[in-house]
XYZ file of C-alpha atoms in Angstrom:
567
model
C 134.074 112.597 71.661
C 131.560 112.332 74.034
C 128.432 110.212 73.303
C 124.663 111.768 74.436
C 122.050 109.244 75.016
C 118.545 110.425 76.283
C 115.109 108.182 76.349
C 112.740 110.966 77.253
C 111.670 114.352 76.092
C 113.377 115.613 79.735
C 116.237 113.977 79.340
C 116.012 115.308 75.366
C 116.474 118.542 76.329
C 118.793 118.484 78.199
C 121.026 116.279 76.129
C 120.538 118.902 73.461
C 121.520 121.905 76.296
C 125.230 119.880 76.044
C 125.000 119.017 72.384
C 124.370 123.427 71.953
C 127.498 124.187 74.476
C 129.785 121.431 73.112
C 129.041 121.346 69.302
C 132.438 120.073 68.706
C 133.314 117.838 72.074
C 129.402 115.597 71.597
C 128.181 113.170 69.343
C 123.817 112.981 69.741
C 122.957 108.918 69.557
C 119.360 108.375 68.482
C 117.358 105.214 68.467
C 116.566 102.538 70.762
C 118.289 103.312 74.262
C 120.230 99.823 74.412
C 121.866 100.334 70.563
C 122.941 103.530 71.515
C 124.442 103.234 74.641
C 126.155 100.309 73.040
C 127.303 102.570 69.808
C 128.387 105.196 71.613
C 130.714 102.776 74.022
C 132.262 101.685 71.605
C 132.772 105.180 69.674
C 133.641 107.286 72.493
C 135.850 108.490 74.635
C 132.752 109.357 77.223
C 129.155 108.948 77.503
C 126.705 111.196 79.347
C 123.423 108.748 79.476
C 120.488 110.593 80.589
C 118.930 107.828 81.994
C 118.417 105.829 85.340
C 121.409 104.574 87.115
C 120.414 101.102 87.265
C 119.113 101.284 83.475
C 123.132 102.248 82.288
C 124.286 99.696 85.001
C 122.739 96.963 82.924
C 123.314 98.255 79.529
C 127.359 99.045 80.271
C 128.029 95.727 82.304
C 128.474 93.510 79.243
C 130.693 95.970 77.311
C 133.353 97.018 80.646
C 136.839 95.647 79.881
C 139.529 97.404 81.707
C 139.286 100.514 83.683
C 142.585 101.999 81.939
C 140.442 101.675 78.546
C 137.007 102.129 79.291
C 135.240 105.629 78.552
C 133.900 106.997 81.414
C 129.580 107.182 81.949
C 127.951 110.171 83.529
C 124.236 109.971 84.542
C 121.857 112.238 84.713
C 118.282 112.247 86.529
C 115.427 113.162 84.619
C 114.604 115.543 86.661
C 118.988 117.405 85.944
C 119.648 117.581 89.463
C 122.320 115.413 89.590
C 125.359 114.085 87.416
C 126.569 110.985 88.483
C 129.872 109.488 87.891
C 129.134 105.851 87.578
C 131.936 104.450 85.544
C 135.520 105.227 84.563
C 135.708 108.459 87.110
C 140.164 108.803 86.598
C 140.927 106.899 83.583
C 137.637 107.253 81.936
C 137.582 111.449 83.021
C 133.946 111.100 84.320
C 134.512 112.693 87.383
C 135.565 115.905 85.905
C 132.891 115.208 83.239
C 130.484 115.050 85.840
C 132.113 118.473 87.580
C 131.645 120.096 84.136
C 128.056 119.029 83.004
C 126.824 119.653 86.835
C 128.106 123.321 86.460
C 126.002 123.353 82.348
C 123.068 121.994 83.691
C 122.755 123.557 87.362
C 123.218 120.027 88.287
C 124.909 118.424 91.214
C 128.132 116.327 90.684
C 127.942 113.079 92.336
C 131.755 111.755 92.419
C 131.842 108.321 93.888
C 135.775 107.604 93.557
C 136.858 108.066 97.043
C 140.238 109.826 96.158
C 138.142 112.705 94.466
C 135.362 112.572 97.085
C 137.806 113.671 99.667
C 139.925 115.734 97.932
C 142.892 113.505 97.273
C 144.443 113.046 93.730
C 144.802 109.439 92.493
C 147.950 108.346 92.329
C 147.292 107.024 89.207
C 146.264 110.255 87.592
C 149.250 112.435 88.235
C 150.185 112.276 84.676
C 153.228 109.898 85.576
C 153.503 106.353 84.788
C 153.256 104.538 88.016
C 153.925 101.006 89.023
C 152.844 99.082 92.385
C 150.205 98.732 94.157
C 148.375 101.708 93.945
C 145.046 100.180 95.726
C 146.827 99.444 98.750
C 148.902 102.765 99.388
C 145.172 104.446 98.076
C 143.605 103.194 100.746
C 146.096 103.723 103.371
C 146.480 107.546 102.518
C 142.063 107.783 102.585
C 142.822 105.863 105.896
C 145.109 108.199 107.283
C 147.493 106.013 107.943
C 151.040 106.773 107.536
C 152.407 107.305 104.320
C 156.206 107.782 103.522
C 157.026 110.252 100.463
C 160.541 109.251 99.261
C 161.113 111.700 96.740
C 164.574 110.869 94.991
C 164.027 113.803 92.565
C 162.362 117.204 92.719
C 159.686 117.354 90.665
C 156.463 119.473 90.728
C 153.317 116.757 92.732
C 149.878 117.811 93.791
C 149.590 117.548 97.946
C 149.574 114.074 98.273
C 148.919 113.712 102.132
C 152.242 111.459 102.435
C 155.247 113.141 104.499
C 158.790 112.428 104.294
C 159.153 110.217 107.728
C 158.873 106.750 107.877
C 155.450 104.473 106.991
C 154.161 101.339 107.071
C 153.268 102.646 103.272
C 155.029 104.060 100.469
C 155.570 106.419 97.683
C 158.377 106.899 95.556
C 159.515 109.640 93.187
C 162.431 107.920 90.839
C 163.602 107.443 87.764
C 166.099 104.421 88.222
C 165.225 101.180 87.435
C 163.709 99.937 90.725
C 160.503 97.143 91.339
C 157.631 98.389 93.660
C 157.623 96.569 96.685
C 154.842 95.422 99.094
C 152.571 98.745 99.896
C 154.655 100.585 97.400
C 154.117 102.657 94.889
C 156.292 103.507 92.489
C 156.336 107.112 90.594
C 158.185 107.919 87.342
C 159.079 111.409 86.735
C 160.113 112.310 83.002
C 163.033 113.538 83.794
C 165.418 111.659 81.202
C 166.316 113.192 77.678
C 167.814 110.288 75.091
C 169.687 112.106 72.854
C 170.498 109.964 69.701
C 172.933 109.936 66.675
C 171.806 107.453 63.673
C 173.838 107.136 60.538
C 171.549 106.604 57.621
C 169.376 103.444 56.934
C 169.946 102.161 60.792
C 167.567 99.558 61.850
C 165.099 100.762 64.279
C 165.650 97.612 66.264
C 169.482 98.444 66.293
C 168.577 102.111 67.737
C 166.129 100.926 70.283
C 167.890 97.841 71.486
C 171.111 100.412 72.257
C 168.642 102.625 73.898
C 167.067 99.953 76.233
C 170.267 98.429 76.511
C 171.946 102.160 77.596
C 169.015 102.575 80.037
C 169.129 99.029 81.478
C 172.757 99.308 82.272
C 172.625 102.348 83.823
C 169.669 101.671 86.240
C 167.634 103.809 84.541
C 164.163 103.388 83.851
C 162.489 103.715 80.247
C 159.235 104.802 81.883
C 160.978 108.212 82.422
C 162.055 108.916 79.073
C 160.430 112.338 78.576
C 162.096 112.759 74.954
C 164.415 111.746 72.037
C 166.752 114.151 70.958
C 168.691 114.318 67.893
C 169.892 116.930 64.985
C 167.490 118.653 62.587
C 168.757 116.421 59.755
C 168.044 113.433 61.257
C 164.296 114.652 61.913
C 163.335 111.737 59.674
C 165.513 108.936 60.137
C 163.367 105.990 60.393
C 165.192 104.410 62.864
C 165.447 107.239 65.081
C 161.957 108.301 64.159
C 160.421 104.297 64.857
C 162.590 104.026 68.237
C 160.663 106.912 69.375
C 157.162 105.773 68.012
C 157.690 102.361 70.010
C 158.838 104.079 72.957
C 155.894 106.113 73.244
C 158.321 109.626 73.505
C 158.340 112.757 71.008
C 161.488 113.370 68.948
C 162.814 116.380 69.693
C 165.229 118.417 66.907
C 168.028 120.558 66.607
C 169.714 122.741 64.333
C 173.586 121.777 63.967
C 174.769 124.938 64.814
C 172.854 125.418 68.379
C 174.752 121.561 68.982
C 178.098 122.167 68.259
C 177.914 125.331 70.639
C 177.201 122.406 73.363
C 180.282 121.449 75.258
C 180.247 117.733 75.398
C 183.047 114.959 76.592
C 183.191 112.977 73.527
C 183.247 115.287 70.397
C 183.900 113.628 66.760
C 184.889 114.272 63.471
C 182.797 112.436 61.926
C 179.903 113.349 62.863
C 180.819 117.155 62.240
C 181.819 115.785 58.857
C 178.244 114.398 58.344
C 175.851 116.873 59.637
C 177.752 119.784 60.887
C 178.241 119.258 64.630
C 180.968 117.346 66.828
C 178.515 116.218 68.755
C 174.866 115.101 67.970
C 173.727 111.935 71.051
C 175.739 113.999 73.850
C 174.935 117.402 72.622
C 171.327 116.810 71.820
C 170.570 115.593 75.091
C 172.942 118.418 76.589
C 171.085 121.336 74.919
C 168.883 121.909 77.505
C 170.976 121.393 80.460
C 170.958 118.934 82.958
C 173.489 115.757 84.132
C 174.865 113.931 81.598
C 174.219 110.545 83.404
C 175.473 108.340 80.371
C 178.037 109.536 77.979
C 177.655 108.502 73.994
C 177.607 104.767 73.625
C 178.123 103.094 70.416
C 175.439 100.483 69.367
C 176.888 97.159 68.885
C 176.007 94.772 66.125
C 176.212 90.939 66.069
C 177.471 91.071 62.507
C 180.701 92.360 63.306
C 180.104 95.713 61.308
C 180.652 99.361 62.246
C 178.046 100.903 64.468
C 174.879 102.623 63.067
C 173.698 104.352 66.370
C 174.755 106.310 69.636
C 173.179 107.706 72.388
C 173.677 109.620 75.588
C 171.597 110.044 78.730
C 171.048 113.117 80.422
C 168.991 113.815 83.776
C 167.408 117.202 82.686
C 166.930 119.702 85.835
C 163.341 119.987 87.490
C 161.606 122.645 86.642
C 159.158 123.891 89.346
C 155.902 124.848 88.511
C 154.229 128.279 89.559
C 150.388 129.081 88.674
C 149.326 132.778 89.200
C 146.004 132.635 90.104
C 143.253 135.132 90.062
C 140.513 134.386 92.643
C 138.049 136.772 90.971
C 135.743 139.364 93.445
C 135.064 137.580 96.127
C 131.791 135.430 95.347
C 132.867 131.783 94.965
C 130.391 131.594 91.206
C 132.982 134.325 89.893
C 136.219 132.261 90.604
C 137.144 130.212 87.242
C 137.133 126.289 86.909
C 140.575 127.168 85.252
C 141.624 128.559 88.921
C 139.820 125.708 91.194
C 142.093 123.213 89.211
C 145.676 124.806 89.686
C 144.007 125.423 93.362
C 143.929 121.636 93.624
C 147.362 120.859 91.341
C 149.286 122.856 94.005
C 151.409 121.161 96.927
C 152.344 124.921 97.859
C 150.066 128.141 98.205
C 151.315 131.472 98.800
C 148.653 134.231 99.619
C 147.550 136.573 101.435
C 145.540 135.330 104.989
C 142.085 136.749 103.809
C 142.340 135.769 100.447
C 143.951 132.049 101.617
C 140.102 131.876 103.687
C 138.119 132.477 100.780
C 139.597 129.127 99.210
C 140.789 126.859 101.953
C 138.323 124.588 101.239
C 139.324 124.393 98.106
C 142.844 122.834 98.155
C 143.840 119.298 98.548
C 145.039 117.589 102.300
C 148.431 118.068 103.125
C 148.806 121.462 100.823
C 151.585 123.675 103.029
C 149.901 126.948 103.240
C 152.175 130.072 103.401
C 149.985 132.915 104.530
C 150.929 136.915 104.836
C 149.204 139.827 105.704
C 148.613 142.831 104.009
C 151.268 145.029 102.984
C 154.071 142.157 101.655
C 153.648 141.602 98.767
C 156.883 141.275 97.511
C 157.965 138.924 100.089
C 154.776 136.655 99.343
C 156.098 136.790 95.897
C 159.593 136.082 96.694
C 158.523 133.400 98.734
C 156.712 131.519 95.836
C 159.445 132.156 93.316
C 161.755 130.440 95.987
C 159.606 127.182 96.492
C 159.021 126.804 92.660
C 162.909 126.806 91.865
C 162.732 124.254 94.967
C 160.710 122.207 92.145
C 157.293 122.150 93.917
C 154.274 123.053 92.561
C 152.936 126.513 93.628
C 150.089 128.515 93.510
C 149.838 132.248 94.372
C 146.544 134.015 94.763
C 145.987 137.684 94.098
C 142.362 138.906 94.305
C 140.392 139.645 91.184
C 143.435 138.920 88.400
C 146.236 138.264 89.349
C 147.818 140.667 86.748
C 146.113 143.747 87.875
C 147.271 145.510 90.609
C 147.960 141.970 91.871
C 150.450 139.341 92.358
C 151.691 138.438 89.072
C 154.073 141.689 88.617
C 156.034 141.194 91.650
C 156.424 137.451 90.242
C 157.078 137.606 86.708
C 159.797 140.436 87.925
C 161.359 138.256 90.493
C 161.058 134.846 88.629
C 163.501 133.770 85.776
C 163.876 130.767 83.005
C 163.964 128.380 85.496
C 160.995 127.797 86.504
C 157.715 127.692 84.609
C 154.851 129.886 85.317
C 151.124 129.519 84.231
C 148.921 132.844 84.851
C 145.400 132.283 85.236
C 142.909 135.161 84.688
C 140.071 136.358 86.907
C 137.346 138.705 87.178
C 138.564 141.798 88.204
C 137.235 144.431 90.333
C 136.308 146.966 87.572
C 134.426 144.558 85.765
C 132.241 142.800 88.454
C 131.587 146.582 89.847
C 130.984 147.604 85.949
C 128.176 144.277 85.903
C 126.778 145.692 88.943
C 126.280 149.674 87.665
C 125.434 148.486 84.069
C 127.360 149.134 81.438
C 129.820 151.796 82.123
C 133.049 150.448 80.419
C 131.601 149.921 76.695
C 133.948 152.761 74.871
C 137.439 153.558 76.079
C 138.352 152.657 79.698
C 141.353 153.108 82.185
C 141.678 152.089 85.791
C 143.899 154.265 87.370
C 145.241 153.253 91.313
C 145.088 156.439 93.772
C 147.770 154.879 96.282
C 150.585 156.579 96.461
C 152.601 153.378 98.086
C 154.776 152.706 95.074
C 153.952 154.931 92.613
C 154.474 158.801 93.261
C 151.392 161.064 93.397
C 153.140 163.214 90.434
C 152.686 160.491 87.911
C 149.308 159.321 89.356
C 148.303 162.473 88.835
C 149.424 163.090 84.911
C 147.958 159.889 84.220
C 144.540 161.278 85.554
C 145.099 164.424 83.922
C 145.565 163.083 80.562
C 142.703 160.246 81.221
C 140.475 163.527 82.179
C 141.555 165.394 78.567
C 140.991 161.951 76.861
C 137.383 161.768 77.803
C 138.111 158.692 79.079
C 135.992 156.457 81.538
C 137.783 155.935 84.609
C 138.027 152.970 87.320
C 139.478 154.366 90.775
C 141.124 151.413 92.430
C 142.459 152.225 96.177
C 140.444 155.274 96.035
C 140.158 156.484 99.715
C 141.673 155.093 103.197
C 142.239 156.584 106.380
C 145.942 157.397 105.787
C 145.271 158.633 101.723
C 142.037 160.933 102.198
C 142.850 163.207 99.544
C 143.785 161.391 96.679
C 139.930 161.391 95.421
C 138.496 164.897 95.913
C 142.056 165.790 93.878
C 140.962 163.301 91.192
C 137.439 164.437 91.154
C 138.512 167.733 90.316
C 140.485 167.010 87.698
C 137.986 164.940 85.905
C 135.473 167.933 86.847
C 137.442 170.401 84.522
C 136.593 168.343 81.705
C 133.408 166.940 82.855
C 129.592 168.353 83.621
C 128.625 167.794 87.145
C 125.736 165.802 86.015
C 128.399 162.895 84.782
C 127.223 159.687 86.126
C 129.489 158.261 88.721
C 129.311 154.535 90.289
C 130.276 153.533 93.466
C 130.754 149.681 93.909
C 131.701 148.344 97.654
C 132.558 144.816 97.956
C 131.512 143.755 94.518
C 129.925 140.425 94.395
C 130.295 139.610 98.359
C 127.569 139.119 100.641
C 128.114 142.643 101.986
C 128.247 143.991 98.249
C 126.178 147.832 97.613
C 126.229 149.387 94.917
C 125.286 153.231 93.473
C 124.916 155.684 90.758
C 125.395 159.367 91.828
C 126.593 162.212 89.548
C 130.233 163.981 90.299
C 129.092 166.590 91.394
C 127.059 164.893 94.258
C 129.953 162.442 95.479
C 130.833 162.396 98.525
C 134.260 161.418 98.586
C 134.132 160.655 102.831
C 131.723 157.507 101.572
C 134.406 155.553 99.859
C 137.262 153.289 101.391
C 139.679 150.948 99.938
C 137.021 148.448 99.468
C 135.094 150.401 97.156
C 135.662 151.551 93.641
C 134.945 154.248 91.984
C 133.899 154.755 87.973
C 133.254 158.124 86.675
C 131.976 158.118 83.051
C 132.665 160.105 79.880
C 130.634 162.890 78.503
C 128.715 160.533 76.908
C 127.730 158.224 79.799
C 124.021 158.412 80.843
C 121.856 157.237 83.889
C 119.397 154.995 82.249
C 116.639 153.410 83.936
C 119.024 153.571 86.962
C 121.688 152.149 85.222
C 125.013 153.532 84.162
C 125.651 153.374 80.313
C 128.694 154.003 78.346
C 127.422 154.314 74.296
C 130.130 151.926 72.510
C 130.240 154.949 69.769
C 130.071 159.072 70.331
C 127.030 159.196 68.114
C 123.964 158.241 70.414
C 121.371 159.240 72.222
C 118.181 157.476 74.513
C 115.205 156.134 73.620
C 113.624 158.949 75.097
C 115.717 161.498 73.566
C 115.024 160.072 70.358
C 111.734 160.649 71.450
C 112.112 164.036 72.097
């Protein structure tokens, strides 16, 4: 929840601007300025004080404890141009607070942690449990000074600016039990999977103290205990259930029958007596693939009884991470805060060269950029398939979305299971040239491609044909180029034999760039010799109109103007 404090009518109204967009994220805190600063910092997760700097300074000084526990404190000027990150900016979230109430308000962020202010992620907000000291190798990577990335496991980071060679400094990726030394800092990846057998009533303390024991013996660190694993009808053992509450992990389930299809080491009778697998610790942690680092280990109890517990270790496989992301038109206002962030998440960017500009300043230091140009697209999508199963973090850019005419086909058709992939939608070019005309695309709409690259001219032109008998509004993407220069006029006629000549038809180049035009002609006045591949072309229904200068599609058949009404 995120607290709202305001001492002025200014600062009022404005509060209530974020209080309207975020009815469910804000709490409003009325009163005298001092109670409810101090209500709402101890109530919430985040203030946003609309107030003088020095004013929350003096009011939050008493009540800061520890920066992993504090909420974070955004201020805002009276007069909104500027939200300022003053307290808690990683642990507390207020310098992405301050990101998203500078883009509400038209206000501009002020970030004053100096990780963020140059682009660099904190090492302590990777998502990882980290140990070591973080200040120190901080510093040294803001300094530029050499910073060694000794990455014992794959798994997907953020550019951290630290290379693989030798440095005064450190960073380590591990999962075994090792201390941080001087200038170190220590990463844990969850990359271990606990899988766990319990017979019924087993002390919590008897399943945990195997577990620690298991993971101390091994050189394995708890810190990287992603998950408990176990069978579905254990899913409420206490002891399993409590070792997994104190350990700060989820307890994942199984049914018996998908574990005894696991092939384990160490299957047992009894067991498969009891719940219908040979295996439950091995298997569970097995299910998903990965190494089996610790086979089942029987608990083992001071009073001389039989053992309640087992468990097995597994190292489960990286899985790289690959974000399709659409950049949107062009104009920097259109590209998502959705797409800036897996921008910045990514060590690895695939794109092509132009596109690559249009963000550059976008990414993080030390992101390895792996620019095309035009016409290979399948190898650019190859290439980030390949780096993700490397377990990196990628990001490849398509213009517009990335699922329309775009990048994420040849992905998706060359990725598998192995990897995860994130798409992340953009404006497309129909719709910022549809903003631009009016409102051409409010009934029925297609966008139909008029390169003949990859898709024969035979089907393009069935598709038009039946698009045409529809009465269908159309989007022409690739309409014209030098090579293709009579792919349109054959279009246009099509959509003529069902169409007047007095059909409203807009032409869009460069939709929401500095060099953007934009114009509404009829098709029977287009000249097709004025479009290229950076324009597109809509041509309306039977029931599209020029209005006011503006192209409008009626959402329903049934409609006329105001001045036909008039009429």
């Amino acid at each position: 929840m995120i607290g709202l404090i305001s001492a002025t009518s200014a600062g009022a109204a404005a509060r209530d601007r974020l209080a309207a967009a975020w009815p469910e994220r804000t709490r409003v805190y009325e009163g005298p300025v001092g109670d409810a600063v101090r209500a709402a910092f101890a109530e919430c997760g985040q203030l946003v004080c609309f107030l003088a700097t020095g004013a929350v300074v003096r009011l939050v000084a008493p009540l800061l404890g520890d920066k992993t526990s504090d909420p974070g404190v955004v201020c805002v000027d009276e007069g909104g141009r500027f939200a300022v990150s003053l307290v808690g900016g990683h642990g507390g979230g207020a310098n992405e607070l301050a990101r998203e109430v500078g883009e509400l308000l038209g206000a501009e962020p002020v970030v004053t942690t100096a990780t963020d202010a140059v682009g660099l992620p904190g090492l302590d907000m990777l998502g990882f449990p980290v140990e070591g000291d973080v200040a120190a190798v901080s510093r040294a990577l803001l300094d530029g000074e050499p910073v060694a990335l000794k990455a014992e496991l794959t798994w997907p980071l953020p550019a951290l600016k630290a290379t693989g060679e030798e440095g005064e400094y450190l960073v380590r990726l591990t999962d075994r039990l090792v201390e941080a030394g001087e200038r170190e800092v220590v990463l844990r990846p969850p990359s271990l999977v606990v899988g766990v057998g319990a017979s019924k009533g087993a002390p919590v303390d008897e399943v945990l103290g195997l577990i620690e024991n298991v993971l101390r013996d091994a050189g394995l660190s708890a810190a990287s205990v992603a998950e408990l694993a176990t069978v579905d009808a254990k899913s409420e053992e206490p002891g399993i259930v409590g070792a997994a509450q104190r350990l700060g992990v989820p307890l994942v389930t199984y049914s018996a029958e998908e574990l005894a299809s696991v092939e384990v080491p160490n299957p047992s009778d009894a067991p498969l007596a009891a719940v219908g697998t040979p295996s439950v610790a091995e298997a569970a942690a097995l299910v998903r693939g990965g190494e089996l680092l610790v086979p089942k280990r029987k608990s083992e109890r001071a009073d001389g009884l039989p053992a309640m517990a087992t468990c097995a270790v597994v190292r489960r496989p990286a899985r790289g991470r690959l974000a399709v992301v659409g950049l949107g038109p062009g104009a920097r206002d259109l590209l998502t805060p959705r797409a800036k962030a897996e921008l910045r998440r990514a060590s690895v960017l695939v794109g092509l060269d132009q596109y690559v500009d249009q963000i550059r300043d976008l990414l993080r230091p030390g992101t390895r950029i792996l620019e095309s140009g035009l016409g290979a697209e399948e190898e650019r999508a190859r290439t980030a398939v390949a780096e993700a199963r490397k377990g990196q973090a990628v990001a490849l850019i398509g213009s517009g979305d990335a699922g329309v005419y775009a990048m994420a086909s040849p992905a998706l058709a060359e990725a598998s299971d192995d990897i995860d992939v994130i798409g992340v939608p953009g404006v497309t070019a129909a719709l910022a040239a549809a903003a631009i005309l009016g409102a051409p695309l409010g009934h029925d709409h297609v966008s139909i491609s008029l390169s003949d690259l990859h898709t024969p001219w035979e089907v393009i032109e069935r598709r038009v044909r039946a698009a045409a008998e529809a009465d269908i509004v159309v989007t022409f993407y690739n309409p014209r180029s030098r090579g293709r220069d009579w792919q349109l006029p054959k279009a246009l006629a099509i959509l003529a034999e069902h169409r007047e000549p007095t059909t409203p038809v807009g032409v869009v180049r460069n939709a929401s760039r500095p060099d953007e035009s934009g114009r509404l002609t009829s098709l029977g006045s287009l000249d097709p010799a004025t479009v290229d591949m950076m324009t597109v072309v809509t041509v309306g229904n039977t029931a599209t109109r020029d209005i006011a200068g503006r192209m409008v599609t009626p959402r329903g058949y049934r409609w006329q103007t105001a001045e036909e009404g008039a009429r």
